[in-house]
XYZ file of C-alpha atoms in Angstrom:
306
model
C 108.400 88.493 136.981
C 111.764 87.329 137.009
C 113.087 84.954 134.261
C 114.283 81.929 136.964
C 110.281 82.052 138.462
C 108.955 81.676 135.020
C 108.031 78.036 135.109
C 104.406 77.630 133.372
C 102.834 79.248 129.842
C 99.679 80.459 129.023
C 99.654 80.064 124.776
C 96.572 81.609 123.608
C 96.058 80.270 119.955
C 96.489 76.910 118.400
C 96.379 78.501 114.690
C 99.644 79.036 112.166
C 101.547 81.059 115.214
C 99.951 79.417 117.925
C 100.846 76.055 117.897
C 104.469 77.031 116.892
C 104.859 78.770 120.336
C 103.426 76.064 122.277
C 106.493 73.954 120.571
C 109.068 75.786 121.051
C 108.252 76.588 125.047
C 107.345 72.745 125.335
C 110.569 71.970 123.518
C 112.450 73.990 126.174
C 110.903 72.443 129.147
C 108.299 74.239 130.024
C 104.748 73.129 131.179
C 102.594 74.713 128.294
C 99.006 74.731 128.644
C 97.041 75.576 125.172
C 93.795 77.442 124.188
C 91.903 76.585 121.468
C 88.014 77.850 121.078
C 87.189 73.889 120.703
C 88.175 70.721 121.149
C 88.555 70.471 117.506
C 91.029 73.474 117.292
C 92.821 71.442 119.936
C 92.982 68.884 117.866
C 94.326 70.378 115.093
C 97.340 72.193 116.857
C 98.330 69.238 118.303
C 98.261 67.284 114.818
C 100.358 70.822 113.301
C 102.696 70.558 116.500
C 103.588 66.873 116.036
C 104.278 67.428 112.339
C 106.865 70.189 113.041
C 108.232 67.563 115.677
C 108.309 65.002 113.018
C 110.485 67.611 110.662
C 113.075 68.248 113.534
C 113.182 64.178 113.962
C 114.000 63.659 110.563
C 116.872 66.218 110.773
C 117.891 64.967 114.095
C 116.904 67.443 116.038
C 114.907 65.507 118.408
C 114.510 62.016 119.469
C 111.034 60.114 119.522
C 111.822 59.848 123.468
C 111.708 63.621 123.149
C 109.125 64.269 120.764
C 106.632 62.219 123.461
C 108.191 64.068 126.391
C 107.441 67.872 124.441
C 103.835 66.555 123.731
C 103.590 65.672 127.290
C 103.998 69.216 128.667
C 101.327 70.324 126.212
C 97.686 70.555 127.932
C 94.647 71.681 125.235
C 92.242 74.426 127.106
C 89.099 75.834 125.740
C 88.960 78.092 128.331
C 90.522 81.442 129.224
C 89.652 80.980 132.850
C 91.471 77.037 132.505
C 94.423 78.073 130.233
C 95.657 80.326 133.060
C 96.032 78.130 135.757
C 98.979 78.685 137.080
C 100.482 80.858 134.608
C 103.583 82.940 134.386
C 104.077 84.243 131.428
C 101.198 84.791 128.854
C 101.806 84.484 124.781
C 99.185 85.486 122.642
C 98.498 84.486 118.607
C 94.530 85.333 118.593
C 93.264 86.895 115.318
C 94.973 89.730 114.497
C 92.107 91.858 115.243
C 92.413 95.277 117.578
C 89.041 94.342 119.175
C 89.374 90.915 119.433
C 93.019 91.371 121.351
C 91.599 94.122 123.553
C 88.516 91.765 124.971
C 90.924 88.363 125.294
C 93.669 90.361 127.201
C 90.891 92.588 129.421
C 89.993 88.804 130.440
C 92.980 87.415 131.084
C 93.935 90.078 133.475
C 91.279 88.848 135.780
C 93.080 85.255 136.022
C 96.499 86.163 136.291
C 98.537 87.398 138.655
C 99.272 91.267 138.239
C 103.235 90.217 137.859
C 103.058 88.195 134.514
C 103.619 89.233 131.931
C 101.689 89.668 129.028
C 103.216 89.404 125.788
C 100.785 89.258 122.066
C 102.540 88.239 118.940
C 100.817 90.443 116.425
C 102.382 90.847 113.570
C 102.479 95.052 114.056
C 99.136 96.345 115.704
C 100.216 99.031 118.667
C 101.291 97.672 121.853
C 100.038 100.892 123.416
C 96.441 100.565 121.398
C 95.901 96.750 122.572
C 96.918 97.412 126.657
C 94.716 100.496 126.891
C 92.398 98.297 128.514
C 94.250 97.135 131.125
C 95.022 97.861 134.886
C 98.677 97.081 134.605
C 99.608 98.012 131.240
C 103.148 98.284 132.446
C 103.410 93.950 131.729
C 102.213 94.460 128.433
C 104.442 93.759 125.651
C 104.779 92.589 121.835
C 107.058 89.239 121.329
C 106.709 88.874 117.509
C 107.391 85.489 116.086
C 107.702 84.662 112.203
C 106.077 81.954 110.362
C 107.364 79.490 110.623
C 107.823 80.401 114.679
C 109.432 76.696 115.022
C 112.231 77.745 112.245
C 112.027 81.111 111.934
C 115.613 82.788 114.618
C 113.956 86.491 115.314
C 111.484 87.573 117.900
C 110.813 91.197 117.728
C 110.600 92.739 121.009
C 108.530 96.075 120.952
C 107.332 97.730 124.101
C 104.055 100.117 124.307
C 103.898 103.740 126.181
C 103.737 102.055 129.101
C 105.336 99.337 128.958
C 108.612 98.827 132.036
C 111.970 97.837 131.553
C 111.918 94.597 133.197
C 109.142 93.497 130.934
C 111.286 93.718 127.825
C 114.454 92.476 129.806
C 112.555 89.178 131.006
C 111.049 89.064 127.455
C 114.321 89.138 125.879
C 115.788 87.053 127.860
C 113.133 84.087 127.516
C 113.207 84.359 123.949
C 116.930 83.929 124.550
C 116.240 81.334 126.586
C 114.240 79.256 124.198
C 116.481 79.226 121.554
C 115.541 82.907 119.399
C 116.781 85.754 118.005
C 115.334 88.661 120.024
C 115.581 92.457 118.519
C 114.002 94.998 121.006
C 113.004 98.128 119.520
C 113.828 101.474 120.882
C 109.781 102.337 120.386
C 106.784 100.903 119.055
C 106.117 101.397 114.827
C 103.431 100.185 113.062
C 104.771 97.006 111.088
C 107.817 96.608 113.509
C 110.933 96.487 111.825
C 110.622 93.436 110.236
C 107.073 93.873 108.211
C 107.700 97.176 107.702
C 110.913 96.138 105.715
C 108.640 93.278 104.192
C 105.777 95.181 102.580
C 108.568 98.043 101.230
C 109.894 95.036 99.424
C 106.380 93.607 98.395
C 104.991 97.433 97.053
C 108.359 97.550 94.843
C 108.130 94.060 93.961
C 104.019 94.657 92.982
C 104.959 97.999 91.393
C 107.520 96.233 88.735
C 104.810 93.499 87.781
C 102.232 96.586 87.334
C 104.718 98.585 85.230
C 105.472 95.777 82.902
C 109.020 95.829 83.981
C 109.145 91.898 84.554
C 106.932 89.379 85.077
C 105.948 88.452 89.004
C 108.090 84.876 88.225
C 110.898 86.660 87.569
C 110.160 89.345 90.259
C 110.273 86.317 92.454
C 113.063 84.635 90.848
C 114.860 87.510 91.108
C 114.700 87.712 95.203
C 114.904 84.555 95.512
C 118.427 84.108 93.615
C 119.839 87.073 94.916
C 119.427 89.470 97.771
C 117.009 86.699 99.409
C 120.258 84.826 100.029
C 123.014 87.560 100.510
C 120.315 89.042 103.340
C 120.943 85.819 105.502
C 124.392 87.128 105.980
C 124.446 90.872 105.685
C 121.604 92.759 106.349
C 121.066 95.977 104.216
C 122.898 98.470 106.151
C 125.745 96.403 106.300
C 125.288 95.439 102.564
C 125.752 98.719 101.961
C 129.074 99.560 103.904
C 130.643 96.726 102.276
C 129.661 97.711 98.753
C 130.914 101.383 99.464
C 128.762 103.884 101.257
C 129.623 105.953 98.432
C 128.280 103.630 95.447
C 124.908 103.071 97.212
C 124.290 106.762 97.821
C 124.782 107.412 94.092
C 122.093 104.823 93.113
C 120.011 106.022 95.653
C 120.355 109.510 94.001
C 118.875 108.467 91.127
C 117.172 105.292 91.571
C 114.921 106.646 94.712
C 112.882 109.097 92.910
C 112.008 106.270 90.476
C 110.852 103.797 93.137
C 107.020 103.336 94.207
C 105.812 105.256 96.826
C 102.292 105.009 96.676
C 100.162 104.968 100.152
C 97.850 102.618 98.897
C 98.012 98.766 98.518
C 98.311 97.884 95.631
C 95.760 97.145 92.443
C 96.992 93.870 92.158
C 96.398 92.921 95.627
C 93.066 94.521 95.382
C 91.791 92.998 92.527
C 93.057 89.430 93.581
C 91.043 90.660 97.020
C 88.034 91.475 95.562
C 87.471 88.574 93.562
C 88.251 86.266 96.906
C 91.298 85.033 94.990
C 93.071 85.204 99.119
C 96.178 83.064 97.818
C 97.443 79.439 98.812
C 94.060 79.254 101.509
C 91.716 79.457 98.701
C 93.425 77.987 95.652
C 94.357 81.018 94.144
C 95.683 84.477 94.259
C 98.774 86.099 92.463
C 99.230 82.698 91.316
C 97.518 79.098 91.008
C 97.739 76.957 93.725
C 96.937 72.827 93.969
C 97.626 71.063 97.575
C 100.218 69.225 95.924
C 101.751 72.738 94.700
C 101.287 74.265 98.144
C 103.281 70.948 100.075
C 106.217 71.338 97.801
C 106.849 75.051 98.354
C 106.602 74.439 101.988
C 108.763 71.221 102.104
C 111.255 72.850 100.480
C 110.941 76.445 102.469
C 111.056 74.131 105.811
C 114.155 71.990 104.351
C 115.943 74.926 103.538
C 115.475 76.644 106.636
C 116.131 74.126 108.930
């Protein structure tokens, strides 16, 4: 599929990806049509779509002429069979489940066209494990988003075994297109790059907390005040050529053999697991969370980002 003939979207997902997508291809010009398993999931991606419009009005990003022309190219499905009218190009945010991927995509395949391209936006299950189930697993590729997808610049771009050229090209260059980052990796990884960067941060950042090295406020504090806003600029390789090649391989001599490097999650997480303490969704889990506390950290996370 070429990028000129790509016209219509199939977004599979209405959820804290899903919707996002469906913005940002609306926002672009394209026809989006949107599943949801009910009317009421529907519902409540469109109501999480117009908010992020509302955000981008108030920074003057859009115009309320635009904001109604975007919702306009949005159609709700609860359908497979429905959400792939027409299609051509397929992005999927479904629950980040192996199975559940494998049995929406083995569907799909018999509504689409055998040119489109399929593209899931898990956050770092195998390309290669999710298209095993398909006739053309050459179309099948990973476009990962971060949340938030409407703010958030990168899309990773990771292909499977079997997965062609031209599918990452067009990939690329649609995410391009519709106003990301795109970083195609040279093979497929577990985690990506990005997560896999991510949770080595989080382990560390758990490990120092479990230690009694510091406090998880002034873990976070820490991040937040320092490398969290050098990394915007410089990422770490280059972080480290302009401190001196030479400096960071003598703190890595005796700083790495001190670092966590345990192949387990950690206790913390565990513990906080086992109790259902499963963070901001259910009131509380490394810390305390009120609805009040949980709008103000993502007001200011949006404001800052945008």
């Amino acid at each position: 599929m070429e990028l000129s003939k790509i016209k219509n979207i199939c977004n599979l997902g209405t959820g804290t990806m899903g919707f996002g997508t469906a913005l940002l291809f609306a926002k672009c010009g394209y026809n989006v049509r949107m599943f949801g398993r009910s009317d009421a999931s529907i519902q409540r991606g469109m109501k999480n779509i117009k908010a992020a419009l509302k955000l981008y009005q108030e920074n003057d990003l859009v115009k309320q002429s635009e904001i109604d022309e975007i919702m306009g190219r949005i159609t709700g499905c609860t359908t497979l069979k429905d959400v792939a009218k027409d299609a051509d190009f397929v992005i999927e945010s479904v629950a980040e489940d192996l199975e559940v991927k494998r049995k929406t995509w083995k569907e799909m395949e018999d509504y689409v066209r055998p040119d489109v391209i399929f593209a899931t936006n898990t956050s770092g299950l195998s390309p290669t494990e999710i298209s095993s189930v398909l006739t053309h697993k050459d179309r099948f590729v990973v476009a990962h988003f971060w949340n938030p997808p409407y703010l958030i610049p990168l899309v990773e771009v990771v292909p499977g075994k079997w997965t062609s050229e031209a599918a990452v090209d067009t990939t690329w260059k649609l995410m391009e297109k519709i106003g990301k980052k795109p970083v195609a990796l040279k093979k497929e990884a577990y985690g990506f790059v990005g997560n896999r960067l991510q949770l080595a941060l989080l382990r560390e950042a758990l490990y120092i907390v479990e230690s009694g090295i510091a406090t998880q406020e002034a873990v976070d504090t820490a991040v937040k005040y320092s490398i969290g806003r050098r990394l915007s600029t410089t990422g770490p390789i280059e972080t480290a050529d302009l401190g001196g090649v030479d400096i960071f391989y003598d703190i890595a001599a005796y700083l790495n053999a001190d670092l966590c490097d345990a192949k387990e999650p950690s206790k913390l997480l565990k513990n906080a697991m086992d109790k259902g303490n499963l963070g901001a969704k259910t009131g509380t889990g490394l810390y305390s969370w009120t609805p009040e506390s949980i709008e103000k950290i993502k007001r200011t996370r949006d404001n800052i980002l945008i």
